[in-house]
PDB file of C-alpha atoms in Angstrom:
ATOM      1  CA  UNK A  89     -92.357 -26.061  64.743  1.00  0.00           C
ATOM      2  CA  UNK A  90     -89.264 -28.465  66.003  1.00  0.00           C
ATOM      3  CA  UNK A  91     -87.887 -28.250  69.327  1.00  0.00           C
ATOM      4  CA  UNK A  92     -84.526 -27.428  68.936  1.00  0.00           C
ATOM      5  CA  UNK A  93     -82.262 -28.176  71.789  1.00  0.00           C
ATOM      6  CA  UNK A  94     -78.592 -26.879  72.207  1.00  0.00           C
ATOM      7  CA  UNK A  95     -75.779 -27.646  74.187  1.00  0.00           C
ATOM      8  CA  UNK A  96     -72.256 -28.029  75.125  1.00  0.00           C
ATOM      9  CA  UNK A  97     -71.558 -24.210  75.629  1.00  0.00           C
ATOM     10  CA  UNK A  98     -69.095 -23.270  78.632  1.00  0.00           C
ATOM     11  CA  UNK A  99     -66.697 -20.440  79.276  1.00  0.00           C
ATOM     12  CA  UNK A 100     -63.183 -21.649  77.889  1.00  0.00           C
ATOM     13  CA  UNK A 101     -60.267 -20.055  77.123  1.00  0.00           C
ATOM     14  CA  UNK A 102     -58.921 -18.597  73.968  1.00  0.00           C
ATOM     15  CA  UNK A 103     -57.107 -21.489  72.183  1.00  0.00           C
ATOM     16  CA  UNK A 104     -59.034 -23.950  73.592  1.00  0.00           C
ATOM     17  CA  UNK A 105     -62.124 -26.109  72.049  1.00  0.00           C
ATOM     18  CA  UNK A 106     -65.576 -27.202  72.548  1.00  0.00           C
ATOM     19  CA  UNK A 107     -68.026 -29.258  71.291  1.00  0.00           C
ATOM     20  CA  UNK A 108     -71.734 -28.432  70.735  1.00  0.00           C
ATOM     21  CA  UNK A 109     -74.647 -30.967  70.334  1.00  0.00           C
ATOM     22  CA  UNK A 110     -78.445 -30.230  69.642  1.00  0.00           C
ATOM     23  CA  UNK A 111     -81.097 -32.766  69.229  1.00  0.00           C
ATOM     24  CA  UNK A 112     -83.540 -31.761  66.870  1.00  0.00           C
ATOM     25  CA  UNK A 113     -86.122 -34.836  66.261  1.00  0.00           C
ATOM     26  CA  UNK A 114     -87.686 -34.511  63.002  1.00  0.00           C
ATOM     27  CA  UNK A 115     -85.477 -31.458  61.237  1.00  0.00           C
ATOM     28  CA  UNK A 116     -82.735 -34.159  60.951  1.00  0.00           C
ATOM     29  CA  UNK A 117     -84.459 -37.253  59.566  1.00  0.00           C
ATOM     30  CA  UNK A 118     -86.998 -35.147  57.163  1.00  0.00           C
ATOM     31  CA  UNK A 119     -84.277 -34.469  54.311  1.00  0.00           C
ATOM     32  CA  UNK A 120     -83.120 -30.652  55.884  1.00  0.00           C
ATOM     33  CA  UNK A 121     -79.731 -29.733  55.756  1.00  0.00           C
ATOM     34  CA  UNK A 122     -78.638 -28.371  58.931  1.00  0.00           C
ATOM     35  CA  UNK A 123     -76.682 -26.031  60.572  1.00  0.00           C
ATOM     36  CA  UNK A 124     -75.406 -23.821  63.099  1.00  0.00           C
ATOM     37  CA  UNK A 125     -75.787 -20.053  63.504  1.00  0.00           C
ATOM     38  CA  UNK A 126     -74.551 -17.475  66.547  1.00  0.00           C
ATOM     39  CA  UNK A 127     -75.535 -14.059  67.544  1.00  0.00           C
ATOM     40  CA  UNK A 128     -72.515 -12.207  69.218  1.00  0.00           C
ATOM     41  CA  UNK A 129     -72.983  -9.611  71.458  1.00  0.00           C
ATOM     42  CA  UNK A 130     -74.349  -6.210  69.774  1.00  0.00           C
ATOM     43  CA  UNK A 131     -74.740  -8.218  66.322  1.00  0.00           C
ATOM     44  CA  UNK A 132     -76.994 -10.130  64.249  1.00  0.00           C
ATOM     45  CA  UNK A 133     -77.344 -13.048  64.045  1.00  0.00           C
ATOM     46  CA  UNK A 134     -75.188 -15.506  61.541  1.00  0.00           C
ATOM     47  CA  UNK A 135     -74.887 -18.523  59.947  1.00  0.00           C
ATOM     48  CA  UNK A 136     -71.592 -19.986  60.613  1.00  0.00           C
ATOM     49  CA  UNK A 137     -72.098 -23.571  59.583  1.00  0.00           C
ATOM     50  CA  UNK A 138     -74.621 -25.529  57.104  1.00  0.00           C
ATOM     51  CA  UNK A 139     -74.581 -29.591  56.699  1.00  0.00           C
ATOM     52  CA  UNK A 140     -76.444 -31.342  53.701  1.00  0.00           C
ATOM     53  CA  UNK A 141     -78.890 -33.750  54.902  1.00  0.00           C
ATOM     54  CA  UNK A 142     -77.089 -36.596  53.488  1.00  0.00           C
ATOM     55  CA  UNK A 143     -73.793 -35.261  55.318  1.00  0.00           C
ATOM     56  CA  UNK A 144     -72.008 -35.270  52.042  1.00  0.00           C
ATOM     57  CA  UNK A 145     -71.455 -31.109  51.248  1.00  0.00           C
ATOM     58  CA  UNK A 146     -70.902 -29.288  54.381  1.00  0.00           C
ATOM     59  CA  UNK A 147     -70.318 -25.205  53.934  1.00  0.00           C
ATOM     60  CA  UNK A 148     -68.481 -22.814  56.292  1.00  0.00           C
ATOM     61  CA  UNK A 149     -68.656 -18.785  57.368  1.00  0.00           C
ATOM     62  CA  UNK A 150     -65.185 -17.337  56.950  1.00  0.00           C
ATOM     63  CA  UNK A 151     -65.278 -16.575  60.103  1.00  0.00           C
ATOM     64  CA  UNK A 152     -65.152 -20.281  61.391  1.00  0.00           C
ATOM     65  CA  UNK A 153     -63.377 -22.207  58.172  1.00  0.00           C
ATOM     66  CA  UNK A 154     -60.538 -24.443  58.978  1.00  0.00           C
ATOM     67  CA  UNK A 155     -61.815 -24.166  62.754  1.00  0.00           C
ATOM     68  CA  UNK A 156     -64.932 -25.844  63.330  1.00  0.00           C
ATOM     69  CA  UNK A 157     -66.326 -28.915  61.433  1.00  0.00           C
ATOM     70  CA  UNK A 158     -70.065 -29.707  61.169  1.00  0.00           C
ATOM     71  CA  UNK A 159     -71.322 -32.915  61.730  1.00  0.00           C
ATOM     72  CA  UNK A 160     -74.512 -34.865  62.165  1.00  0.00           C
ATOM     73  CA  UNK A 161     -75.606 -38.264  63.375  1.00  0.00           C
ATOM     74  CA  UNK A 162     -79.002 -38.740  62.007  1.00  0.00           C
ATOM     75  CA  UNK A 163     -80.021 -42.089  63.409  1.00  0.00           C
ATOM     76  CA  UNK A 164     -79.598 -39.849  66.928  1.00  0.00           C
ATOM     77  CA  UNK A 165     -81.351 -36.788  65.502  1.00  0.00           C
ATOM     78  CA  UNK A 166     -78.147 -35.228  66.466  1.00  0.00           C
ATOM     79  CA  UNK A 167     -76.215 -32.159  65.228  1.00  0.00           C
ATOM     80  CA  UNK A 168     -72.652 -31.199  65.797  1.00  0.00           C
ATOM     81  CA  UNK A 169     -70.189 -28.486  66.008  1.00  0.00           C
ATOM     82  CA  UNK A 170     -66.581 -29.347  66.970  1.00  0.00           C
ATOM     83  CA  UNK A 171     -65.094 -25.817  67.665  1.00  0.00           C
ATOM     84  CA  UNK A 172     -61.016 -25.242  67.579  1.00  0.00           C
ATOM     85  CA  UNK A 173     -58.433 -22.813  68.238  1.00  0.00           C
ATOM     86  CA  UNK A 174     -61.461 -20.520  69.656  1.00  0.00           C
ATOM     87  CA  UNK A 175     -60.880 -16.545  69.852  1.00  0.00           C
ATOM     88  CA  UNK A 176     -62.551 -13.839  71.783  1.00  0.00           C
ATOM     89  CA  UNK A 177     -64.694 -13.322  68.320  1.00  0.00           C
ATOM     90  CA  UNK A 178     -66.754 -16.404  68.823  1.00  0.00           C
ATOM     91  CA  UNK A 179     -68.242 -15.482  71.724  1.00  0.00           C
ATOM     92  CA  UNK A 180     -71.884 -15.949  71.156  1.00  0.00           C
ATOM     93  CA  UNK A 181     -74.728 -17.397  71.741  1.00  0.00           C
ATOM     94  CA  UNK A 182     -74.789 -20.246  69.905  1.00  0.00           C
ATOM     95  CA  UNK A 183     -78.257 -21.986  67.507  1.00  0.00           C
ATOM     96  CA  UNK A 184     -79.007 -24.421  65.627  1.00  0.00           C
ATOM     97  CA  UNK A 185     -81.398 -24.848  62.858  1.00  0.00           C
ATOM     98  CA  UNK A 186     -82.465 -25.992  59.533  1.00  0.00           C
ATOM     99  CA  UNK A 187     -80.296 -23.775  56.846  1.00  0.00           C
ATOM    100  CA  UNK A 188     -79.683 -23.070  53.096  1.00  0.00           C
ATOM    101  CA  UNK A 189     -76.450 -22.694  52.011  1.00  0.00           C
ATOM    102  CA  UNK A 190     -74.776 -20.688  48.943  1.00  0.00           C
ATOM    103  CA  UNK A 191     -70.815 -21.342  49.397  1.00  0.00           C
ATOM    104  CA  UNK A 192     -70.445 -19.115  52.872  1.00  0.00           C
ATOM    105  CA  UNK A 193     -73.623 -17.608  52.680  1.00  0.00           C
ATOM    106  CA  UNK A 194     -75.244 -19.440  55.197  1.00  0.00           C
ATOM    107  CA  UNK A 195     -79.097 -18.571  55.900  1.00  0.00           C
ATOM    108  CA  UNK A 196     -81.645 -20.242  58.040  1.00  0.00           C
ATOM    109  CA  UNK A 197     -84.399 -22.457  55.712  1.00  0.00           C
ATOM    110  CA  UNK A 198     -87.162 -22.294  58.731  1.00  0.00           C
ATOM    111  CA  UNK A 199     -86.579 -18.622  60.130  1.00  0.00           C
ATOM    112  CA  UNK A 200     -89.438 -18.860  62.711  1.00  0.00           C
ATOM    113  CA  UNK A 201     -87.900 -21.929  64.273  1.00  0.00           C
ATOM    114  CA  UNK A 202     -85.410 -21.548  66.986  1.00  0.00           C
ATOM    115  CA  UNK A 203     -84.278 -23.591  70.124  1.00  0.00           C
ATOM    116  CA  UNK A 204     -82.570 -21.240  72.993  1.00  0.00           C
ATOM    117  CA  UNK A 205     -79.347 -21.535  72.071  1.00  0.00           C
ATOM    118  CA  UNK A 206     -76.350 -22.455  74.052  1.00  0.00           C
ATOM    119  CA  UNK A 207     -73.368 -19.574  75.257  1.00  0.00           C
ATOM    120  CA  UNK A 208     -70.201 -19.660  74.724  1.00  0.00           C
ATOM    121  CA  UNK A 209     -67.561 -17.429  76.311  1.00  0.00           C
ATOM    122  CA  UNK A 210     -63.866 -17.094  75.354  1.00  0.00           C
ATOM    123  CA  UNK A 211     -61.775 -15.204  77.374  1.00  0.00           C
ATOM    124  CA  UNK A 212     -58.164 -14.746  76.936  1.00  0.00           C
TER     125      UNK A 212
END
């Protein structure tokens, strides 16, 4: 197992945007594509957001396209999610992980491995 570790989640409001980090030595240098998934309240959990690991094919939920961009810096064993124009609906709890991607269909590659995830609240 990698630690996984999230951050950058905060209460905002709707409209607004945040940025979330995670640091995840050895998932991001080791050739796994990664990505991003949330659990919203009374759901399960989804992926939202999938990066290759060369950074070159990056794949979006509907939920989140055209909103939030994916993006990694692998020299810093970094991961990124730049979230815009947020809504109530992506209120969550926010992950990241290594993923598998089929266009939308975003799935996690190592299910077992999970950091604690970061919140984020948007209120109107």
């Amino acid at each position: 197992r990698v630690k996984l570790v999230e951050s950058g989640g905060a209460s905002v409001q709707a409209g607004g945007s945040l940025r979330l980090s995670c640091g995840a030595p050895g998932l991001t240098s080791d050739g796994y594509a990664m990505g991003w998934f949330r659990q919203r309240p009374g759901k399960e959990r989804e992926g939202i957001a999938c990066l290759s690991w060369s950074g070159e094919r990056a794949y979006y939920g509907d939920s989140v396209k055209g909103r939030f961009t994916i993006s990694r810096d692998t020299a810093e064993n970094s991961l990124y999610l730049q979230m815009n124009s947020l809504q109530n609906e992506d209120t969550a709890m926010y992950y990241c992980a290594a993923c598998s991607a089929l266009a939308s269909h975003i799935i996690p590659a190592l299910p077992d491995n999970w950091g604690q995830g970061t919140q984020v609240t948007v209120s109107e």
